Amino acid sequence: MITVTNLAIQFGKRVLYKDVNLKFTPGNIYGIIGANGAGKSTLLRAISGELEANKGTIELGPGERLSVLEQDHFKYDEETVINTVLMGHQPLWKNMKEREALYAKPEMMEEDGIRAAELEERFAEMDGWNAESDAAQLLSGLGIKEAVHYSLMSELSNNEKVRVMMAKALFGHPDNLLLDEPTNDLDLDTVQWLEEYLSNVEQTVLVVSHDRHFLDAVSTQTVDIDFGKVTMFAGNYSFWYESSQLALRQAQNQKAKAEEKRKELEEFIRRFSANVAKSKQTTSRKKMLEKLNVEEIQPSTRKYPGIIFQMDREPGNQILEVEGLKAVDTDGSVLFDNVSFNIEKGQKTVFLSHNPKAMTALFEIINGNREPDAGTYKWGITITTAYLPLDNTEFFKSELNLVDWLSQYGPGNEVVMKGFLGRMLFKQEEVEKKVNVLSGGEKMRCMIARMQLQNANCLILDTPTNHLDLESIQAFNNNLITFKGNILFASHDHEFINTVADRIIELTPKGTIDKLMTYDDYIYDEAIKEQKAKLYE
C-alpha cells in the first residue's frame, strides 16, 4: 500500500500539482495518464524517493518493499544477467552476499556461526533456495534465452537489457511496483506476456505508459494528471478518453439541458460497465464504474493534433506486387526470404516479425532506399506514397527553422506551412526554432506534417507511434481508421494494429504468414501459432 498525503511538487515557479492525497491499495493496478510535462514520471520518482517533494509525505505499509523499473540500461554491465535480476530483491541479495562472505572465511568464529544460522533462517523465509530458478523463469518469460542467463549484461543488446531490467523489477514479488513506460522496446509477444503476468498480481502497481491497449488490459483504476491536480477514478484509459470526449461535446453544446446531460452520462457509464471484461479486474472495475458520480466526468484540458491525411488521386486497382523478396542483415543473418504478396486496393496491412529489422528492411526496399538481396517489387502507376521511416535523423541535420524546413516538402506559402505546424500543436513562437534542436516527439510531429503535405494515396509507416504522446497516438490512430487509401505499416502498439489493420503479413527467415483478419484473431489462433513456431525454428 502507498499513501500520499498533501503532496506538492514544483520546479521554480512552475507548480506541477499540490494538495495531492491518494491511497494506492494492494490488488490494484493504477494507470497514470496526463499530457507531456504534466508530471507522470515525476510522481513515480517522488514515490520511489528519487525526488524530494516540496511538501507532503509518502508512506508504504509496514515492512513493505518497493521495486522500480530502472531506465539506466548500462548500470549493471559488469554483472551477470541472473545476478542483475536477483538484485531486484535487495534484502535477499544482501543476505546472499553476506552468507557467501561468511562461508568463504578460512575459519569461522563462534559469532560467525551464530550469524550464519540467522542468515540461513532468513534466507529460507525469503524463498532463497528457489531464487535462481524463479529469476530464470522470469527471464525466459520475457524472451531472454537460458544460454545467456550467466553472461555479462554488457554482452546483451539494448532490447535484451530492457527485458532483464523488467525481470529485475518483477523479481521477488515486491509489495509495491512502479513501472515507467514498461512496454518500450518490448515486442508484441513480450508485451502480451507482461499483460498476463500483471493481470494476476496481488501487489500495488503504478504504471505510466503510452500503450493504450496495455493500460486498458492491466489497469483497474486511472490516475489523471490535469488541471494542476492528480485525480483517481474508476475505469481504464478508454473509459477516461471516451467519457472526457463526451463531456467536451456536452460542454460545447450549450443548449443541452442539465437533465439530458446527466441521462447521457449515466447511460454511457452503464454501457461501459457492461462491456468491461478482463480477468480479475472485471468485477471490481464494474462496481466502481457503477458508483461513479457523473459530476466527476470533465472535459480534459489536453489538446489533440489535427492529423488528416487526404489523397490527391484515387488509386487504381494495381497497388503493389512483391515477388520472392529477400533481405540479409549486415551480420549475414536472413531477415526474411521468399516474400511474395499482392496488396489490394484499400487494404491496410501490418507487417510483423520477431526481428524488427525485417520490417524496416522491407520498407526501405519498396521505397527504393535499399536493394533487395533477391526478388522484385512493382508499384501501380497510379500510386503515390508517403513514407514515415523509423530513423528520421538525416531529415533534421539542418539549420532551417520549422517553417522553411516544411516548405521543402509541399506547395504553399508561409501561412500555409504555419497552419500545418499549428495543427501539429507547434505554437507561434516555436515555428522559428531550428529543426536540429527538436526533441524526438517534435521531430515525429514534423514528419507527420510533412506526410500530410504529400496527399499520397498509400502511406508507409515504420513504427509510427515512437516518441508520440497518448494524445498524438489517439489522433493518428483515429485518422488512419477513416483513411480511404492503402496503409502499409509496422507497430508495437496493439490497439493501433487491431483498429487499423485488416491484413497481417508476418515476415520470417523461411517465408511469410499472410492472413486477412484482425490482430486479436491472429494472435489467439492456435493453427497460426504452430505455423509460426515452424517458421522461426
XYZ file of C-alpha atoms in Angstrom:
537
model
C 0.000 0.000 0.000
C 1.197 3.535 -0.815
C -0.297 6.528 0.990
C 0.301 10.007 -0.441
C -0.598 12.904 1.878
C -0.663 16.632 0.997
C 1.951 16.147 -1.734
C 3.142 19.226 -3.630
C 5.795 19.362 -6.367
C 7.046 22.413 -8.206
C 10.108 23.376 -10.217
C 10.964 27.034 -9.731
C 7.736 28.969 -10.127
C 6.018 26.163 -12.042
C 3.661 24.167 -9.831
C 3.003 20.688 -11.213
C 0.432 19.825 -8.540
C -0.359 20.393 -4.890
C -2.638 19.026 -2.166
C -2.376 15.507 -3.603
C -3.995 12.960 -1.290
C -4.197 9.425 -2.636
C -4.131 5.871 -1.352
C -2.930 3.079 -3.643
C -4.068 -0.297 -2.331
C -2.938 -3.917 -2.952
C -4.531 -5.844 -5.796
C -4.996 -2.730 -7.923
C -3.062 -1.511 -10.953
C -3.180 2.244 -11.425
C -2.634 3.625 -14.926
C -1.187 7.142 -14.680
C -2.054 9.419 -17.603
C -1.514 13.074 -18.445
C -0.173 15.326 -21.180
C 3.576 15.518 -21.785
C 5.137 17.546 -18.990
C 2.182 17.057 -16.642
C 4.374 15.184 -14.158
C 3.614 11.471 -14.592
C 7.197 10.245 -14.247
C 7.824 12.915 -11.603
C 5.096 11.386 -9.446
C 6.758 7.960 -9.676
C 10.146 9.474 -8.831
C 8.661 11.156 -5.758
C 7.044 7.907 -4.596
C 10.281 5.966 -5.097
C 12.257 8.541 -3.107
C 14.445 9.532 -6.066
C 12.917 13.038 -5.995
C 12.190 15.015 -2.857
C 8.730 16.607 -2.831
C 8.339 20.261 -1.865
C 5.674 19.300 0.636
C 3.826 16.274 1.966
C 4.597 12.670 2.832
C 4.648 9.295 1.074
C 4.399 6.136 3.176
C 4.461 2.421 2.441
C 2.714 -0.210 4.523
C 4.746 -1.555 7.470
C 7.628 -3.749 6.299
C 6.642 -3.436 2.632
C 9.134 -3.484 -0.217
C 9.009 -1.184 -3.263
C 10.529 -2.015 -6.650
C 11.141 0.330 -9.587
C 11.705 -0.357 -13.290
C 15.095 1.293 -13.815
C 15.867 3.209 -17.014
C 19.695 3.053 -16.890
C 20.413 0.029 -19.076
C 24.206 0.235 -18.607
C 24.269 0.342 -14.801
C 24.787 -3.410 -14.407
C 27.134 -4.089 -17.340
C 29.727 -5.750 -15.087
C 27.186 -8.124 -13.511
C 25.804 -11.374 -14.866
C 22.245 -11.400 -16.152
C 20.992 -13.706 -13.377
C 22.672 -11.641 -10.639
C 21.159 -8.447 -12.021
C 17.698 -9.947 -11.625
C 18.471 -11.232 -8.115
C 19.488 -7.691 -7.113
C 15.863 -6.728 -7.625
C 15.185 -8.215 -4.175
C 17.746 -6.236 -2.197
C 17.166 -7.874 1.233
C 17.660 -11.309 -0.350
C 20.688 -10.156 -2.368
C 22.392 -8.685 0.727
C 21.697 -11.905 2.597
C 23.253 -13.963 -0.191
C 26.397 -11.825 -0.346
C 26.861 -11.875 3.438
C 26.413 -15.674 3.521
C 28.995 -16.056 0.723
C 31.473 -13.867 2.622
C 30.999 -15.854 5.832
C 31.394 -19.247 4.185
C 34.486 -18.021 2.298
C 36.373 -17.466 5.577
C 39.192 -19.977 6.224
C 37.971 -20.318 9.815
C 34.595 -19.356 11.254
C 34.422 -17.964 14.779
C 31.521 -18.786 17.101
C 29.823 -15.447 16.362
C 30.199 -16.206 12.622
C 28.342 -19.484 13.118
C 25.545 -17.742 15.010
C 25.259 -15.107 12.276
C 25.304 -17.765 9.550
C 22.409 -19.567 11.250
C 20.424 -16.322 11.391
C 21.133 -15.673 7.733
C 20.142 -19.205 6.733
C 16.818 -18.880 8.550
C 16.063 -15.550 6.894
C 17.260 -16.907 3.518
C 14.737 -19.740 3.745
C 11.951 -17.320 4.798
C 12.637 -15.246 1.647
C 12.456 -18.420 -0.501
C 16.133 -18.030 -1.330
C 16.588 -21.665 -2.370
C 14.260 -21.092 -5.333
C 15.595 -17.606 -6.173
C 17.732 -18.540 -9.171
C 15.091 -20.766 -10.740
C 12.440 -18.052 -10.204
C 14.738 -15.457 -11.783
C 15.424 -17.789 -14.721
C 11.687 -18.353 -15.215
C 11.069 -14.608 -15.352
C 13.878 -14.125 -17.852
C 12.575 -16.899 -20.085
C 9.061 -15.456 -19.971
C 10.500 -12.144 -21.130
C 12.322 -13.751 -24.042
C 15.844 -13.987 -22.593
C 17.236 -17.385 -23.599
C 18.733 -19.636 -20.937
C 22.070 -19.680 -22.788
C 22.761 -16.041 -21.781
C 21.491 -16.128 -18.163
C 25.071 -16.293 -16.854
C 26.577 -13.925 -19.429
C 27.590 -10.386 -18.534
C 24.970 -7.683 -19.077
C 27.466 -5.840 -21.306
C 27.178 -8.682 -23.848
C 23.430 -8.154 -24.339
C 21.700 -5.921 -26.878
C 19.749 -2.914 -25.643
C 16.435 -4.700 -26.259
C 17.624 -7.650 -24.164
C 18.781 -5.333 -21.379
C 15.311 -3.776 -21.254
C 13.840 -7.225 -20.618
C 16.383 -8.016 -17.888
C 15.575 -4.732 -16.126
C 11.903 -5.689 -16.271
C 12.676 -9.089 -14.721
C 14.688 -7.321 -12.007
C 11.715 -5.080 -11.174
C 9.279 -8.017 -11.018
C 11.561 -10.404 -9.142
C 10.626 -11.460 -5.629
C 7.015 -10.239 -5.790
C 7.578 -6.733 -4.368
C 4.663 -5.312 -2.359
C 4.679 -2.144 -4.470
C 5.795 -1.856 -8.091
C 6.450 1.312 -10.129
C 6.652 0.886 -13.916
C 7.547 3.864 -16.123
C 6.955 3.033 -19.804
C 7.364 -0.737 -19.308
C 6.449 -1.650 -22.899
C 9.179 0.471 -24.524
C 11.449 -1.720 -26.685
C 9.372 -4.835 -25.990
C 7.973 -6.808 -28.915
C 4.274 -7.592 -29.108
C 4.644 -11.137 -27.753
C 6.540 -9.909 -24.686
C 4.007 -7.143 -24.036
C 1.275 -9.789 -24.117
C 3.244 -11.884 -21.601
C 3.586 -8.843 -19.327
C -0.141 -8.098 -19.573
C -0.973 -11.628 -18.482
C 1.612 -11.534 -15.687
C 0.316 -8.252 -14.244
C -3.335 -9.287 -14.500
C -2.640 -11.880 -11.800
C -0.544 -9.842 -9.328
C -1.860 -9.055 -5.854
C 0.543 -6.188 -5.212
C 0.095 -2.438 -5.627
C 1.211 -1.411 -9.111
C 1.560 2.074 -10.641
C 2.102 2.278 -14.412
C 2.956 5.144 -16.752
C 2.549 4.114 -20.388
C 1.708 5.428 -23.858
C 0.407 1.985 -24.850
C -3.387 2.273 -24.707
C -4.105 -1.435 -25.075
C -1.646 -2.217 -22.286
C -3.256 0.352 -19.970
C -6.729 -0.970 -20.793
C -5.658 -4.576 -20.274
C -3.977 -4.186 -16.878
C -5.320 -1.119 -15.076
C -8.165 -1.327 -12.565
C -8.157 2.420 -11.951
C -6.799 5.513 -13.680
C -4.895 8.433 -12.179
C -5.290 11.520 -14.348
C -2.917 14.485 -14.006
C -4.761 17.533 -15.332
C -5.902 20.978 -14.179
C -2.827 21.011 -11.885
C -4.380 18.190 -9.890
C -3.934 14.440 -9.532
C -7.299 12.689 -9.623
C -8.088 8.990 -9.271
C -11.186 7.498 -10.876
C -12.636 4.140 -11.809
C -12.051 2.674 -15.234
C -9.214 2.350 -17.716
C -7.777 4.675 -20.373
C -10.561 4.020 -22.899
C -13.181 4.902 -20.314
C -11.352 8.130 -19.484
C -10.917 9.046 -23.168
C -14.494 8.335 -24.206
C -16.010 9.987 -21.139
C -13.850 13.124 -21.456
C -14.767 13.406 -25.145
C -18.447 13.055 -24.256
C -18.098 15.732 -21.574
C -16.351 18.013 -24.082
C -19.163 17.620 -26.619
C -21.690 18.383 -23.908
C -19.755 21.462 -22.797
C -19.731 22.717 -26.381
C -23.480 22.134 -26.706
C -24.765 24.949 -24.530
C -28.388 24.228 -25.448
C -28.462 20.790 -23.864
C -30.417 20.717 -20.623
C -28.698 19.621 -17.431
C -31.037 16.630 -17.008
C -30.408 15.452 -20.581
C -26.651 15.667 -19.975
C -26.951 13.623 -16.800
C -29.004 10.926 -18.548
C -26.493 10.724 -21.408
C -23.564 10.370 -18.980
C -25.362 7.773 -16.860
C -26.200 5.722 -19.945
C -22.553 5.926 -21.030
C -21.375 4.621 -17.641
C -23.901 1.739 -17.747
C -22.849 0.792 -21.265
C -19.144 0.885 -20.434
C -19.677 -1.119 -17.239
C -21.440 -3.843 -19.199
C -18.512 -4.087 -21.646
C -15.771 -4.409 -19.034
C -14.069 -7.777 -19.396
C -10.542 -8.571 -18.243
C -9.696 -11.371 -15.787
C -9.765 -10.432 -12.096
C -10.285 -6.724 -12.778
C -13.758 -7.227 -14.234
C -15.920 -7.323 -11.091
C -14.144 -4.639 -9.090
C -13.928 -2.218 -12.028
C -17.578 -2.746 -12.931
C -18.656 -1.952 -9.369
C -16.511 1.186 -9.300
C -17.948 2.409 -12.592
C -21.491 1.876 -11.385
C -20.766 4.016 -8.313
C -19.144 6.799 -10.340
C -20.763 10.205 -9.905
C -21.484 11.867 -13.250
C -20.149 15.159 -11.862
C -16.686 13.540 -11.803
C -16.615 13.366 -15.598
C -14.986 16.507 -17.012
C -13.602 17.603 -20.375
C -9.823 17.318 -20.456
C -7.521 20.303 -20.999
C -5.367 18.193 -23.333
C -5.001 19.238 -26.952
C -5.068 16.707 -29.797
C -3.109 17.373 -33.000
C -5.031 17.710 -36.252
C -3.781 14.718 -38.233
C -5.716 14.477 -41.508
C -4.383 12.502 -44.470
C -6.043 13.254 -47.795
C -5.484 11.862 -51.295
C -4.897 13.975 -54.403
C -5.608 10.961 -56.606
C -7.838 7.919 -56.334
C -5.670 4.781 -56.586
C -6.222 2.262 -59.341
C -6.584 -1.475 -58.827
C -2.859 -2.275 -59.006
C -1.201 -1.145 -55.757
C 1.958 -3.158 -55.032
C 3.197 -6.538 -56.261
C 6.088 -8.206 -54.432
C 7.707 -11.401 -55.682
C 10.367 -13.501 -53.920
C 11.935 -10.703 -51.883
C 14.871 -11.485 -49.619
C 16.843 -9.308 -47.206
C 20.041 -10.196 -45.349
C 21.333 -8.305 -42.324
C 24.878 -6.907 -42.068
C 25.933 -9.914 -39.963
C 24.812 -12.323 -42.669
C 21.616 -13.467 -40.950
C 18.461 -13.699 -43.060
C 15.828 -11.118 -42.109
C 13.221 -12.544 -44.470
C 13.163 -14.756 -47.552
C 10.768 -15.742 -50.313
C 8.350 -12.894 -49.522
C 5.575 -12.578 -52.089
C 2.282 -10.690 -51.813
C -0.101 -8.507 -53.785
C -1.676 -5.533 -51.995
C -5.320 -4.973 -52.942
C -6.996 -1.574 -53.212
C -7.981 -0.120 -49.830
C -6.151 -2.708 -47.739
C -4.439 -1.648 -44.531
C -1.638 -4.144 -43.936
C 0.527 -4.542 -40.858
C 3.878 -6.323 -41.151
C 5.115 -8.332 -38.177
C 8.346 -10.146 -37.339
C 10.281 -11.330 -34.308
C 13.106 -9.179 -35.680
C 12.066 -5.503 -36.085
C 14.895 -5.035 -38.604
C 12.870 -7.148 -41.043
C 10.047 -4.617 -41.369
C 12.457 -1.704 -41.724
C 14.379 -3.581 -44.437
C 11.159 -4.259 -46.357
C 10.027 -0.632 -46.184
C 13.459 0.654 -47.221
C 13.428 -1.714 -50.213
C 9.979 -0.794 -51.501
C 10.821 2.910 -51.058
C 13.923 2.499 -53.244
C 16.405 3.200 -50.441
C 17.869 -0.313 -50.326
C 18.459 -3.076 -52.856
C 16.869 -6.466 -52.133
C 19.151 -9.496 -51.901
C 16.678 -11.293 -54.161
C 13.256 -10.719 -55.686
C 11.331 -7.841 -57.215
C 8.610 -5.327 -56.405
C 6.400 -3.156 -58.608
C 4.154 -0.210 -57.718
C 0.987 0.559 -59.679
C 1.232 3.614 -61.972
C -1.488 5.489 -60.042
C 0.159 5.060 -56.652
C 1.779 7.909 -54.754
C 3.482 7.142 -51.455
C 4.318 8.987 -48.256
C 6.914 7.290 -46.055
C 7.481 7.676 -42.322
C 10.847 5.962 -41.683
C 11.930 4.510 -38.368
C 15.090 6.656 -38.317
C 14.492 10.276 -39.278
C 17.931 11.588 -38.245
C 19.010 12.624 -41.761
C 15.941 14.858 -42.192
C 16.957 17.108 -39.315
C 20.654 17.750 -39.993
C 19.802 21.305 -40.928
C 19.914 24.888 -39.654
C 16.477 25.627 -41.158
C 13.597 26.728 -38.946
C 10.396 24.666 -38.872
C 8.578 26.766 -41.496
C 11.423 26.695 -44.021
C 12.052 23.004 -43.339
C 8.438 22.052 -44.009
C 8.288 24.249 -47.123
C 10.719 21.841 -48.826
C 8.082 19.122 -48.971
C 4.958 20.661 -50.449
C 3.347 23.651 -52.143
C 2.145 26.651 -50.168
C 3.334 29.895 -48.650
C 4.499 30.632 -45.113
C 0.940 30.981 -43.840
C 0.037 27.509 -45.159
C 3.122 25.955 -43.554
C 2.404 27.627 -40.224
C -1.127 26.258 -40.478
C 0.143 22.688 -40.850
C 2.573 23.173 -37.967
C -0.190 24.698 -35.846
C -2.336 21.626 -36.456
C 0.554 19.587 -35.093
C 0.452 21.744 -31.911
C 3.516 23.899 -32.586
C 2.881 27.312 -31.044
C 3.559 30.574 -32.913
C 6.881 31.168 -31.151
C 8.027 27.584 -31.763
C 7.902 27.623 -35.576
C 11.081 29.725 -35.700
C 13.081 27.048 -33.861
C 15.834 25.330 -35.815
C 14.982 21.732 -36.607
C 18.322 20.360 -35.381
C 17.394 21.158 -31.748
C 13.984 19.452 -31.740
C 13.077 16.645 -29.338
C 12.167 13.170 -30.581
C 8.447 13.903 -30.222
C 8.733 17.248 -32.037
C 10.635 15.626 -34.900
C 7.941 12.981 -35.257
C 5.215 15.636 -35.393
C 7.204 17.434 -38.124
C 7.475 14.207 -40.105
C 3.716 13.670 -39.842
C 3.109 17.248 -41.057
C 5.453 16.517 -43.974
C 3.439 13.411 -44.863
C 0.164 15.337 -44.800
C 1.546 17.802 -47.364
C 2.157 14.966 -49.831
C -1.524 13.947 -50.182
C -0.443 10.406 -51.047
C -2.828 7.503 -51.611
C -0.519 4.963 -49.925
C 1.009 5.574 -46.507
C 4.075 3.604 -45.387
C 4.640 3.850 -41.632
C 7.548 2.254 -39.765
C 6.634 2.193 -36.061
C 4.684 5.484 -36.229
C 3.889 5.819 -32.508
C 7.562 6.153 -31.466
C 8.130 9.306 -29.372
C 4.459 10.325 -29.550
C 2.301 11.079 -26.506
C -1.082 9.447 -25.941
C -2.966 12.377 -27.473
C -0.943 12.280 -30.710
C -1.226 8.485 -30.898
C -5.011 8.688 -30.449
C -5.377 11.377 -33.140
C -3.079 9.474 -35.543
C -4.965 6.232 -34.908
C -8.387 7.819 -35.443
C -7.449 9.281 -38.825
C -5.878 6.075 -40.138
C -9.099 4.201 -39.379
C -11.025 6.509 -41.740
C -8.280 6.967 -44.378
C -9.564 5.707 -47.772
C -6.221 4.797 -49.315
C -3.756 1.982 -48.595
C -1.604 1.733 -45.488
C 1.481 -0.463 -45.049
C 2.834 -0.261 -41.519
C 4.706 -1.832 -38.623
C 3.931 -1.099 -34.996
C 4.427 -2.272 -31.398
C 1.112 -0.680 -30.386
C -1.536 -3.413 -30.006
C -4.500 -1.019 -30.204
C -3.044 0.738 -33.251
C -2.683 -2.560 -35.098
C -6.019 -4.007 -34.039
C -8.058 -0.942 -35.036
C -6.262 -0.108 -38.311
C -5.084 -3.352 -39.941
C -7.375 -5.663 -41.905
C -4.500 -7.792 -43.244
C -1.487 -9.234 -41.432
C 1.746 -10.357 -43.083
C 4.428 -11.838 -40.838
C 7.958 -11.894 -42.220
C 10.239 -14.777 -41.230
C 13.574 -16.161 -42.494
C 11.618 -19.032 -44.080
C 8.692 -17.265 -45.712
C 5.531 -15.446 -44.698
C 2.230 -15.890 -42.930
C -0.435 -13.866 -44.732
C -3.921 -13.530 -43.226
C -7.000 -11.362 -43.763
C -8.081 -10.931 -40.137
C -7.805 -8.677 -37.109
C -4.720 -8.726 -34.935
C -6.624 -10.086 -31.931
C -7.849 -13.031 -34.023
C -4.331 -13.569 -35.345
C -2.518 -13.772 -32.012
C -5.007 -16.193 -30.459
C -5.281 -18.559 -33.457
C -3.715 -21.909 -32.440
C -3.016 -23.028 -36.023
C -1.127 -19.797 -36.686
C 0.906 -20.288 -33.501
C 2.011 -23.711 -34.759
C 2.855 -22.306 -38.185
C 4.916 -19.520 -36.637
C 6.852 -21.941 -34.441
C 7.970 -23.891 -37.525
C 8.958 -20.791 -39.499
C 11.071 -19.418 -36.654
C 12.844 -22.720 -35.867
